[in-house]
Amino acid sequence: MTDTSPVKWHLAHTTWFFETFVLEALNDDYRPFHPDFRTLFNSYYHSVGSQHPRPRRGLLTRPSLEHVFQYREHVEQAVTAALERGDVGEPLQPVLDLGLHHEQQHQELILTDVKNLFAQTCLESAYANAPETAVRPTAPLAWKSFAGDIHRIGNDGSGFAFDNELPRHRVVIEPFSLADRLITNGEYCEFIEAGGYRDPILWLSDGWAILAERGWDSPLYWSGETDSRRVFTLNGSRHLRRDEPVTHLSYFEADAFARWAGARLPTEAEWELAAGGELKEGNFVESKLFHPRPRPERATGAEAMQLFGDVWEWTRSPFAPYPGYRPPAGALGEYNGKFMANQMTLRGGSCATPRSHIRATYRNFFPPDARWQFSGLRLAKDG
Amino acid sequence: MTDTSPVKWHLAHTTWFFETFVLEALNDDYRPFHPDFRTLFNSYYHSVGSQHPRPRRGLLTRPSLEHVFQYREHVEQAVTAALERGDVGEPLQPVLDLGLHHEQQHQELILTDVKNLFAQTCLESAYANAPETAVRPTAPLAWKSFAGDIHRIGNDGSGFAFDNELPRHRVVIEPFSLADRLITNGEYCEFIEAGGYRDPILWLSDGWAILAERGWDSPLYWSGETDSRRVFTLNGSRHLRRDEPVTHLSYFEADAFARWAGARLPTEAEWELAAGGELKEGNFVESKLFHPRPRPERATGAEAMQLFGDVWEWTRSPFAPYPGYRPPAGALGEYNGKFMANQMTLRGGSCATPRSHIRATYRNFFPPDARWQFSGLRLAKDG
Amino acid sequence: MTDTSPVKWHLAHTTWFFETFVLEALNDDYRPFHPDFRTLFNSYYHSVGSQHPRPRRGLLTRPSLEHVFQYREHVEQAVTAALERGDVGEPLQPVLDLGLHHEQQHQELILTDVKNLFAQTCLESAYANAPETAVRPTAPLAWKSFAGDIHRIGNDGSGFAFDNELPRHRVVIEPFSLADRLITNGEYCEFIEAGGYRDPILWLSDGWAILAERGWDSPLYWSGETDSRRVFTLNGSRHLRRDEPVTHLSYFEADAFARWAGARLPTEAEWELAAGGELKEGNFVESKLFHPRPRPERATGAEAMQLFGDVWEWTRSPFAPYPGYRPPAGALGEYNGKFMANQMTLRGGSCATPRSHIRATYRNFFPPDARWQFSGLRLAKDG
Amino acid sequence: MTDTSPVKWHLAHTTWFFETFVLEALNDDYRPFHPDFRTLFNSYYHSVGSQHPRPRRGLLTRPSLEHVFQYREHVEQAVTAALERGDVGEPLQPVLDLGLHHEQQHQELILTDVKNLFAQTCLESAYANAPETAVRPTAPLAWKSFAGDIHRIGNDGSGFAFDNELPRHRVVIEPFSLADRLITNGEYCEFIEAGGYRDPILWLSDGWAILAERGWDSPLYWSGETDSRRVFTLNGSRHLRRDEPVTHLSYFEADAFARWAGARLPTEAEWELAAGGELKEGNFVESKLFHPRPRPERATGAEAMQLFGDVWEWTRSPFAPYPGYRPPAGALGEYNGKFMANQMTLRGGSCATPRSHIRATYRNFFPPDARWQFSGLRLAKDG
């Protein structure tokens, strides 16, 4: 799967970020740890130079893992020393912050990429080992209404935020309702059994073409038929639990499910409006479950809508610039802005996201056919 | 080019639309003109049944052109007879209207597809023969300012409109300025000569990948180098005129040009706001020029901003549903809604569009790499 | 199908051959009929210059068919005049001969390409209209034995021959037997019904991969299931006749059938040895059947083994140079020699071959996955 | 590179061969070491069942290398025990022999696959470390003549041989001459500098298409220009030595060089005739050079023609069955026979081949575009 990278590469790339954008910026005569690493661990920054081809990252036998750890140690010490010397002032402080959030993003990717790799083997591979709990009935889905108005979304810039969350701006939101929880595996099974993957009327045109080409008939990592479905997880292969939120869906699948259910996906503005009033609690990577968790039956208050954690929620909003958006000057301008075509926005973080990484204004984005992230869905409807 | 179809196919497909959605709806026992045409000339309506594979449309030696004309005659007579008998009431009247606007869309596609086909031959082929006029200097580009406010866009439904133009709804538009004319070939040449096609920082990530894969270094149909550029037109091969609006650009190229120029593309809401106050005048298919025309030097009033005709203007807005959008029930629900992913919106019509077909609220859409339409650009900027 | 070309292209290409290799050779100042035709109708002669891309031949709207006929007329008159003036001496005489045999090859290709094109349409298309005769039982297959020895194969050069048939040379042929007729549709149906297309053990590795990729489950142009099989022919769609020789097989299919039948395909030396003693009689293009014909029940003498006409017979011999083979100098050296990799040899001509074109030493060649020629099979076995 | 496999896979696959074809055959109730290994380490034996997809072998994180070593130990002990008990009689003894020779083939593949993998990294990777010796002038190429006659080639079956070497049979060989040594890097550089990669007349048609598609302009693993050429080797990156035999050529390149040199490649019969009289001495894997070695200046006797070791020599013979060839019954019939299409025969072994593995009758085979083996060339000519 050419979208994924080896763990070793992620470890080195996040260090490369600090070396390139902090250490090199601090010292014009900076001597890199290894001259070839500049190309090898550059992901997509054309401003920095050429890149090792992405699909060949898996073929790197050198540097060794040990060598990568030396690289990390070396760069970390140099950055720490610079901080202690007070060398890192404006404008480098925000770059350092960005580097930390960047590393958090790759922590999540390490988990999703390892999962994808393990799933290639028919042998039993497990990254973690979480105990099973009893399956409980899913509470009926309820709708929470929101009044239409002129609202403000986007980050106000008082804390850390990626450039794509800025600026905070006005939007018109018409009255809408949002489901009070995520869609479950059980509900998704009903969609499958009702012929959801065989009815072109439910699908976007591009989605139907991809479904046919790739032979999709269920979410990624599912196997088996109706009564004996199994799912590959970071805890190994397990029986599918009907009470868990469905995950590893493409946008096309989430959108088709919503159409089948007589509803639609929320816009990112709707989602953000709803999330703005919620405490940021949920099932994050710190739970070490590495799997979406059924919603507690009588959730109240903070976690009431299961908006944060568990699974990234596909929205119907294409990833586009906010009014007044300006990417930073230089190479860091390549961080987000150049991906603003052919991608859809996801919100809320997942069970593989660090809690401190997520915000109500956070915009994740992937192409509509991507399925290897922990991506699921919540329904919305007009009025 | 698998996006294009033969003229014969367009002629039969537009007739198929009337036969399938009008004549069949009028008569449960309708006997089709030819049983195989239902599949052969179905473009993408899964509700109607299977389709002849799009890339193989060019291989159809049968039916002959004469047979297709008989088909058109047959269906036209049957529809006319039904109209005269007063059989076509609600709800079929809107379908008939849709069929007429659908045929206008294919009139434009016939021209762009024929152009693409002619360009495959190294021999001189010309569809029309328009006289050349003298090249005149282009007036400097001026900016027209618009105040920010809550505006309404979308069609009010009082006349014909496609479903995707509905409903009329409120949007926040921040203060912006719009260029008072289209970008010209001359300006686009400056972009090329400044290395625009060689600088990845100017390009969206997907665009840069496609540029590399397809070897793009100029708009479609251009050939030759700096001082001897030629362009293939429906009037045959000609010297490139620096005063004409640039056309046959992908979204990626339009977007890269705008970034290079220190500006951006307008959103579709901005464009519609500006166009709402303009008379719908411009260079349409009726001019028989089949080529974008330089803007008259002292244009005033109606045509002041060159918003209609000449070239479709790429906007930075992904083609997405308006708030409250609902596709019609049945097969006609497939007309627009299922294409709402991975496409960008274009506005204003082109020199191949019938004048009566275009509106300020009209939303055209193509994937961001499409170049065979008459697509060009206008700059916008914040504030 | 990118292997095929339009009729118009074949007509012009065969004329291009005479213009390029005869008229240009006669006159250093030769002015071509049209300067672009040199590229447009060059098939694969790199020595002559660049070529219009093969898959785009079908997109040529210009020159028109009428223009091509003018081209043919023009070149034919010029060649005739040169002949009458006595200008065409050695060494041009053999080139003229080659041009005539070249044109015969394209006469066959016109028929197979038209057939392929007609088959793309679901509508009824027919090139010819041959009356049906009653289906008769097929005589049991008998084996004819040949003693092993040192034989000579290859052309002795006394009449016209392509370079690849030369030189005549010694080969060891071990004792073998050859079936006295071609394999029929009925026999091939037994192979299909016995699961021949589902058993990987019967197939060459490359063949099995292609079968899976292209979904092959019967010869090209077959449709329907066991008892209602139909076949598309140049006489339109017909019921499959079990008594006709099977045709439109790839080498992989012919080879798999032979393995299933406990036999093998003959080598080209074995075939040539057998054919050397036969009169060249059979079902050629002159019969205007355009379809392989069942073998007459009591065939004797000349036509006894059905070796000539009907279908090209795949041999197990890769198309390779004979010992001492030398391609001609210059562009005509590209005629055959450069195809001596990844192709298999076929023998005997088909129902689309002119009778005067075929010889016992004639070597046709196609890649092992090609099916659009009239290609079938005859069994052989050791001893 | 989808032709290559990880070392771990090779280690397990060769053990799988013994488990599947020896241990399972000995015991109907045999319990496999691990049930999933049957699929995971099956290369291409359809008779044995399904196979893990070849291009995904590199994604197997499980079983671990340690687990594979346990597998090897387990199977080796079981086979040894069976041998000691005297259980392995006819007809299993030849299968055991085949398993050993099979393992030798994979020893060579491990080296060529590791080399390919190391070459993906821009970092310095080296498998071995052989000292450099001084570059010496290459002795002029001399020709050794062979008289034409009826000869016998193929294995007489007295020792171990693969099925494809059988049976020994008569062939006509016309008088020919063979170069007394391999072509060197220096000579190949002359071909490149004379424009060999830019002249289509030198190339087979399929070869020219592949050259264009893949951008070939030198052998695999070469980099740099005329005077500063480097080559990647299992001893790391080195300056190109003009005195070493050229290697990592495709058949298309070897064939083009020969045409440019006014010669041709030998047939496999010619090669075998020449090698039959030679002692089997040369540069094999035991030398631990892992690189072709310049021919000693005054080689005499045994090694006189450099026929064995160093590089596999492409012949102009397609890989085809010998007269009377019969693959073994059952799964082992898939070992060689099913690859007898679209491949060319190579002879003589390489610097990565175990000495005891090679014979004068040994037939190696690869598709004509394969370059990752140690493949080079020797010239031949008629007469």
Coordinates of C-alpha atoms in Angstrom, one line a residue, chain C residues 52-383:
Chain C
H52 CA 1.8 8.5 -36.0
P53 CA 1.1 6.7 -32.7
R54 CA -0.6 3.3 -33.5
P55 CA -3.3 3.5 -30.9
R56 CA -4.4 6.9 -32.4
R57 CA -4.9 5.7 -35.9
G58 CA -8.6 5.3 -35.2
L59 CA -8.8 9.1 -34.4
L60 CA -7.8 10.3 -37.9
T61 CA -10.6 12.2 -39.4
R62 CA -8.3 13.5 -42.1
P63 CA -7.4 12.6 -44.7
S64 CA -10.8 11.6 -45.9
L65 CA -11.4 8.3 -47.6
E66 CA -11.7 10.1 -50.9
H67 CA -8.4 11.7 -50.3
V68 CA -6.9 8.3 -49.7
F69 CA -8.2 7.0 -52.9
Q70 CA -6.7 9.9 -54.7
Y71 CA -3.4 9.0 -53.0
R72 CA -3.7 5.4 -54.2
E73 CA -4.5 6.5 -57.7
H74 CA -1.6 9.0 -57.8
V75 CA 1.0 6.5 -56.6
E76 CA -0.4 3.7 -58.8
Q77 CA -0.1 5.8 -61.9
A78 CA 3.4 6.9 -61.0
V79 CA 4.6 3.3 -60.4
T80 CA 2.9 2.1 -63.6
A81 CA 4.5 4.8 -65.6
A82 CA 7.9 3.9 -64.2
L83 CA 7.4 0.3 -65.1
E84 CA 6.4 1.2 -68.6
R85 CA 9.4 3.4 -68.9
G86 CA 11.5 0.5 -67.8
D87 CA 12.9 2.4 -64.8
V88 CA 12.3 -0.4 -62.3
G89 CA 15.3 -2.7 -62.7
E90 CA 17.4 -4.5 -60.2
P91 CA 17.4 -4.0 -57.2
L92 CA 14.0 -2.4 -57.2
Q93 CA 12.1 -5.3 -58.7
P94 CA 12.2 -7.3 -55.5
V95 CA 10.9 -4.3 -53.6
L96 CA 8.0 -4.0 -55.9
D97 CA 7.3 -7.7 -55.4
L98 CA 7.5 -7.2 -51.7
G99 CA 5.1 -4.3 -51.9
L100 CA 2.5 -6.6 -53.6
H101 CA 2.9 -9.3 -51.0
H102 CA 2.8 -6.6 -48.3
E103 CA -0.5 -5.4 -49.7
Q104 CA -1.9 -8.9 -49.6
Q105 CA -1.0 -9.1 -45.9
H106 CA -3.0 -6.0 -45.3
Q107 CA -5.9 -7.3 -47.3
E108 CA -6.2 -10.0 -44.6
L109 CA -5.7 -7.5 -41.8
I110 CA -8.5 -5.3 -43.2
L111 CA -10.9 -8.3 -42.8
T112 CA -9.8 -9.2 -39.3
D113 CA -9.8 -5.5 -38.2
V114 CA -13.2 -4.8 -39.6
K115 CA -14.5 -7.9 -37.9
N116 CA -13.1 -6.7 -34.6
L117 CA -14.6 -3.3 -35.0
F118 CA -18.0 -4.7 -36.0
A119 CA -18.0 -6.9 -32.9
Q120 CA -17.7 -3.7 -30.7
T121 CA -21.3 -2.8 -31.6
C122 CA -24.1 -4.7 -30.1
L123 CA -26.1 -3.9 -33.3
E124 CA -26.1 -6.4 -36.1
S125 CA -23.3 -5.7 -38.5
A126 CA -22.3 -8.0 -41.3
Y127 CA -19.6 -7.6 -43.9
A128 CA -20.7 -10.5 -46.1
N129 CA -23.6 -12.9 -46.3
A130 CA -22.8 -16.5 -46.9
P131 CA -25.6 -19.1 -47.0
E132 CA -25.7 -21.6 -44.2
T133 CA -25.3 -25.3 -45.0
A134 CA -26.4 -28.2 -42.8
V135 CA -24.2 -29.2 -39.9
R136 CA -22.6 -32.6 -40.5
P137 CA -21.0 -35.0 -38.0
T138 CA -17.2 -34.5 -37.8
A139 CA -15.1 -37.5 -38.9
P140 CA -13.0 -38.9 -36.1
L141 CA -9.6 -37.4 -35.9
A142 CA -6.9 -39.7 -37.4
W143 CA -3.1 -39.4 -37.1
K144 CA -0.7 -39.4 -40.0
S145 CA 2.8 -40.6 -39.1
F146 CA 6.1 -39.1 -40.3
A147 CA 9.5 -40.8 -40.0
G148 CA 12.3 -39.0 -38.2
D149 CA 15.3 -37.8 -40.3
I150 CA 17.5 -34.9 -41.3
H151 CA 15.1 -32.8 -43.4
R152 CA 15.4 -29.5 -45.1
I153 CA 13.0 -26.6 -44.4
G154 CA 12.9 -23.0 -45.4
N155 CA 12.4 -21.4 -48.8
D156 CA 14.9 -22.2 -51.7
G157 CA 14.5 -18.6 -53.0
S158 CA 13.4 -19.6 -56.5
G159 CA 10.2 -17.6 -56.2
F160 CA 9.1 -14.8 -53.9
A161 CA 9.6 -15.4 -50.2
F162 CA 9.9 -13.1 -47.2
D163 CA 13.4 -12.9 -45.7
N164 CA 12.3 -14.8 -42.6
E165 CA 11.7 -17.9 -44.7
L166 CA 15.4 -18.0 -45.7
P167 CA 17.7 -19.7 -46.0
R168 CA 16.7 -23.3 -46.6
H169 CA 18.5 -25.4 -44.1
R170 CA 18.8 -28.7 -42.4
V171 CA 16.9 -29.7 -39.3
V172 CA 16.6 -32.8 -37.3
I173 CA 13.0 -34.0 -37.1
E174 CA 12.3 -36.9 -34.8
P175 CA 9.4 -39.3 -35.6
F176 CA 6.0 -37.6 -35.1
S177 CA 2.4 -37.8 -36.0
L178 CA 0.1 -35.1 -37.1
A179 CA -3.7 -34.9 -36.8
D180 CA -5.3 -35.2 -40.2
R181 CA -7.6 -32.2 -39.6
L182 CA -8.1 -29.1 -37.5
I183 CA -9.7 -29.1 -34.1
T184 CA -13.4 -28.2 -34.3
N185 CA -15.7 -26.0 -32.3
G186 CA -17.4 -29.1 -31.0
E187 CA -14.1 -30.5 -29.7
Y188 CA -13.2 -27.1 -28.2
C189 CA -16.6 -27.0 -26.4
E190 CA -15.7 -30.3 -24.7
F191 CA -12.5 -28.6 -23.4
I192 CA -14.5 -25.7 -22.0
E193 CA -17.1 -27.9 -20.5
A194 CA -14.4 -30.1 -18.9
G195 CA -13.2 -27.0 -17.0
G196 CA -10.3 -26.2 -19.3
Y197 CA -10.4 -22.5 -18.5
R198 CA -10.4 -23.1 -14.8
D199 CA -7.5 -25.6 -14.4
P200 CA -4.2 -23.8 -14.1
I201 CA -2.2 -27.0 -14.6
L202 CA -3.2 -26.9 -18.3
W203 CA -1.8 -23.5 -19.0
L204 CA 1.5 -21.8 -19.5
S205 CA 2.2 -19.5 -16.6
D206 CA 1.9 -16.3 -18.7
G207 CA -1.3 -17.6 -20.3
W208 CA -2.9 -18.3 -16.9
A209 CA -2.1 -14.8 -15.8
I210 CA -3.7 -13.3 -18.9
L211 CA -6.7 -15.5 -18.7
A212 CA -7.3 -14.2 -15.2
E213 CA -6.7 -10.6 -16.1
R214 CA -8.9 -10.5 -19.2
G215 CA -11.6 -12.9 -17.9
W216 CA -11.2 -15.3 -20.8
D217 CA -13.6 -18.2 -20.8
S218 CA -14.0 -19.0 -24.4
P219 CA -12.5 -18.0 -27.8
L220 CA -12.8 -14.4 -29.0
Y221 CA -16.2 -13.6 -30.4
W222 CA -18.0 -16.4 -28.6
S223 CA -21.0 -15.6 -26.4
G224 CA -23.7 -17.5 -24.6
E225 CA -23.5 -20.7 -22.6
T226 CA -23.2 -24.4 -23.4
D227 CA -26.3 -25.1 -25.4
S228 CA -26.9 -21.7 -26.8
R229 CA -23.4 -20.5 -27.9
R230 CA -23.3 -17.9 -30.5
V231 CA -20.3 -16.6 -32.5
F232 CA -19.8 -13.2 -34.2
T233 CA -18.6 -13.6 -37.8
L234 CA -18.2 -11.4 -40.8
N235 CA -21.6 -12.8 -41.8
G236 CA -23.0 -11.4 -38.5
S237 CA -23.9 -13.2 -35.4
R238 CA -24.7 -16.9 -35.8
H239 CA -25.2 -20.1 -33.8
L240 CA -21.9 -21.8 -33.2
R241 CA -21.5 -24.7 -35.6
R242 CA -19.8 -27.7 -33.9
D243 CA -18.4 -28.9 -37.2
E244 CA -16.4 -25.8 -38.1
P245 CA -12.7 -25.5 -37.1
V246 CA -12.3 -23.5 -34.0
T247 CA -10.7 -20.1 -34.6
H248 CA -9.8 -16.8 -32.8
L249 CA -7.7 -18.7 -30.3
S250 CA -4.6 -17.3 -28.6
Y251 CA -1.5 -19.5 -28.6
F252 CA -2.1 -20.0 -24.8
E253 CA -5.5 -21.5 -25.5
A254 CA -4.3 -23.7 -28.4
D255 CA -1.5 -24.9 -26.2
A256 CA -3.8 -25.6 -23.2
F257 CA -6.2 -27.5 -25.4
A258 CA -3.4 -29.7 -26.7
R259 CA -2.2 -30.4 -23.2
W260 CA -5.7 -31.3 -22.1
A261 CA -6.0 -33.6 -25.2
G262 CA -2.8 -35.4 -24.2
A263 CA -1.0 -34.1 -27.3
R264 CA 1.0 -31.1 -28.2
L265 CA 1.2 -28.5 -31.0
P266 CA 3.4 -29.3 -33.9
T267 CA 6.7 -27.5 -34.4
E268 CA 6.9 -25.4 -37.6
A269 CA 9.4 -27.8 -39.1
E270 CA 7.0 -30.7 -38.6
W271 CA 4.2 -28.7 -40.1
E272 CA 6.4 -27.7 -43.1
L273 CA 7.5 -31.2 -43.7
A274 CA 3.9 -32.4 -43.8
A275 CA 2.8 -29.5 -46.0
G276 CA 5.6 -29.9 -48.4
G277 CA 3.9 -32.9 -50.0
E278 CA 0.4 -31.4 -50.2
L279 CA -1.2 -29.4 -52.9
K280 CA -2.0 -25.9 -51.8
E281 CA -5.7 -26.2 -51.7
G282 CA -8.3 -25.0 -49.2
N283 CA -10.6 -22.3 -48.1
F284 CA -9.0 -19.0 -48.9
V285 CA -10.4 -15.5 -49.2
E286 CA -11.5 -16.1 -52.8
S287 CA -14.2 -18.4 -51.4
K288 CA -15.8 -15.3 -49.9
L289 CA -16.9 -17.4 -46.9
F290 CA -14.7 -15.4 -44.5
H291 CA -15.1 -18.2 -42.1
P292 CA -13.4 -21.6 -41.6
R293 CA -15.2 -24.4 -43.3
P294 CA -15.8 -27.9 -42.0
R295 CA -13.5 -30.4 -43.6
P296 CA -15.2 -32.3 -46.4
E297 CA -16.0 -35.8 -45.2
R298 CA -14.1 -37.7 -47.8
A299 CA -11.4 -35.3 -48.6
T300 CA -8.7 -36.9 -50.6
G301 CA -5.5 -36.0 -52.2
A302 CA -4.7 -32.3 -52.3
E303 CA -6.8 -31.1 -49.5
A304 CA -6.5 -34.2 -47.5
M305 CA -5.1 -32.7 -44.3
Q306 CA -6.8 -29.2 -44.4
L307 CA -3.3 -27.7 -44.0
F308 CA -3.9 -24.6 -46.1
G309 CA -6.6 -22.0 -45.6
D310 CA -9.4 -22.0 -43.0
V311 CA -7.3 -21.0 -40.0
W312 CA -3.7 -20.1 -39.3
E313 CA -2.3 -23.0 -37.2
W314 CA -0.3 -22.1 -34.1
T315 CA 2.9 -24.0 -33.9
R316 CA 5.0 -24.5 -30.7
S317 CA 7.9 -22.7 -32.4
P318 CA 8.9 -19.3 -31.2
F319 CA 9.5 -16.9 -34.2
A320 CA 13.3 -17.0 -34.4
P321 CA 15.8 -16.5 -37.2
Y322 CA 16.8 -19.5 -39.3
P323 CA 20.5 -20.4 -39.2
G324 CA 22.3 -18.0 -41.5
Y325 CA 19.3 -15.5 -41.6
R326 CA 20.3 -12.0 -42.6
P327 CA 17.7 -9.2 -42.8
P328 CA 18.1 -7.0 -45.9
A329 CA 20.1 -3.8 -45.6
G330 CA 18.2 -0.6 -45.0
A331 CA 14.6 0.1 -43.9
L332 CA 13.3 -3.1 -45.4
G333 CA 15.5 -5.0 -42.8
E334 CA 12.8 -3.8 -40.3
Y335 CA 10.1 -5.8 -42.1
N336 CA 10.4 -9.0 -40.1
G337 CA 13.7 -9.3 -38.2
K338 CA 12.9 -7.0 -35.4
F339 CA 9.9 -9.0 -34.3
M340 CA 11.9 -12.0 -33.4
A341 CA 11.1 -12.0 -29.7
N342 CA 8.0 -12.9 -27.8
Q343 CA 6.1 -14.1 -30.8
M344 CA 5.0 -17.6 -32.0
T345 CA 5.0 -18.9 -35.5
L346 CA 1.7 -19.8 -37.3
R347 CA 1.4 -21.7 -40.6
G348 CA -0.9 -22.4 -43.5
G349 CA -3.0 -19.2 -44.1
S350 CA -6.6 -18.7 -43.4
C351 CA -10.0 -18.0 -44.9
A352 CA -9.0 -14.4 -45.1
T353 CA -5.7 -15.0 -46.9
P354 CA -5.4 -14.7 -50.7
R355 CA -4.5 -18.1 -52.2
S356 CA -1.5 -16.7 -54.1
H357 CA -0.1 -15.4 -51.0
I358 CA 0.5 -18.6 -49.1
R359 CA 3.3 -21.2 -49.3
A360 CA 4.4 -24.3 -47.4
T361 CA 7.4 -22.2 -46.1
Y362 CA 5.4 -19.2 -45.2
R363 CA 5.9 -18.0 -41.5
N364 CA 3.3 -15.9 -39.9
F365 CA 3.9 -14.7 -36.4
F366 CA 1.9 -13.1 -33.5
P367 CA 2.4 -12.7 -29.8
P368 CA 1.0 -15.6 -27.8
D369 CA -2.0 -13.6 -26.5
A370 CA -3.2 -12.4 -29.9
R371 CA -6.7 -13.6 -30.8
W372 CA -8.1 -11.4 -33.4
Q373 CA -6.6 -13.3 -36.4
F374 CA -8.2 -16.4 -37.8
S375 CA -6.0 -18.6 -35.6
G376 CA -6.7 -22.2 -34.7
L377 CA -4.9 -25.4 -34.0
R378 CA -4.0 -28.9 -35.1
L379 CA -2.6 -31.5 -32.8
A380 CA 0.7 -33.4 -33.0
K381 CA 2.4 -36.0 -30.9
D382 CA 5.8 -37.7 -30.6
G383 CA 6.4 -40.9 -32.4

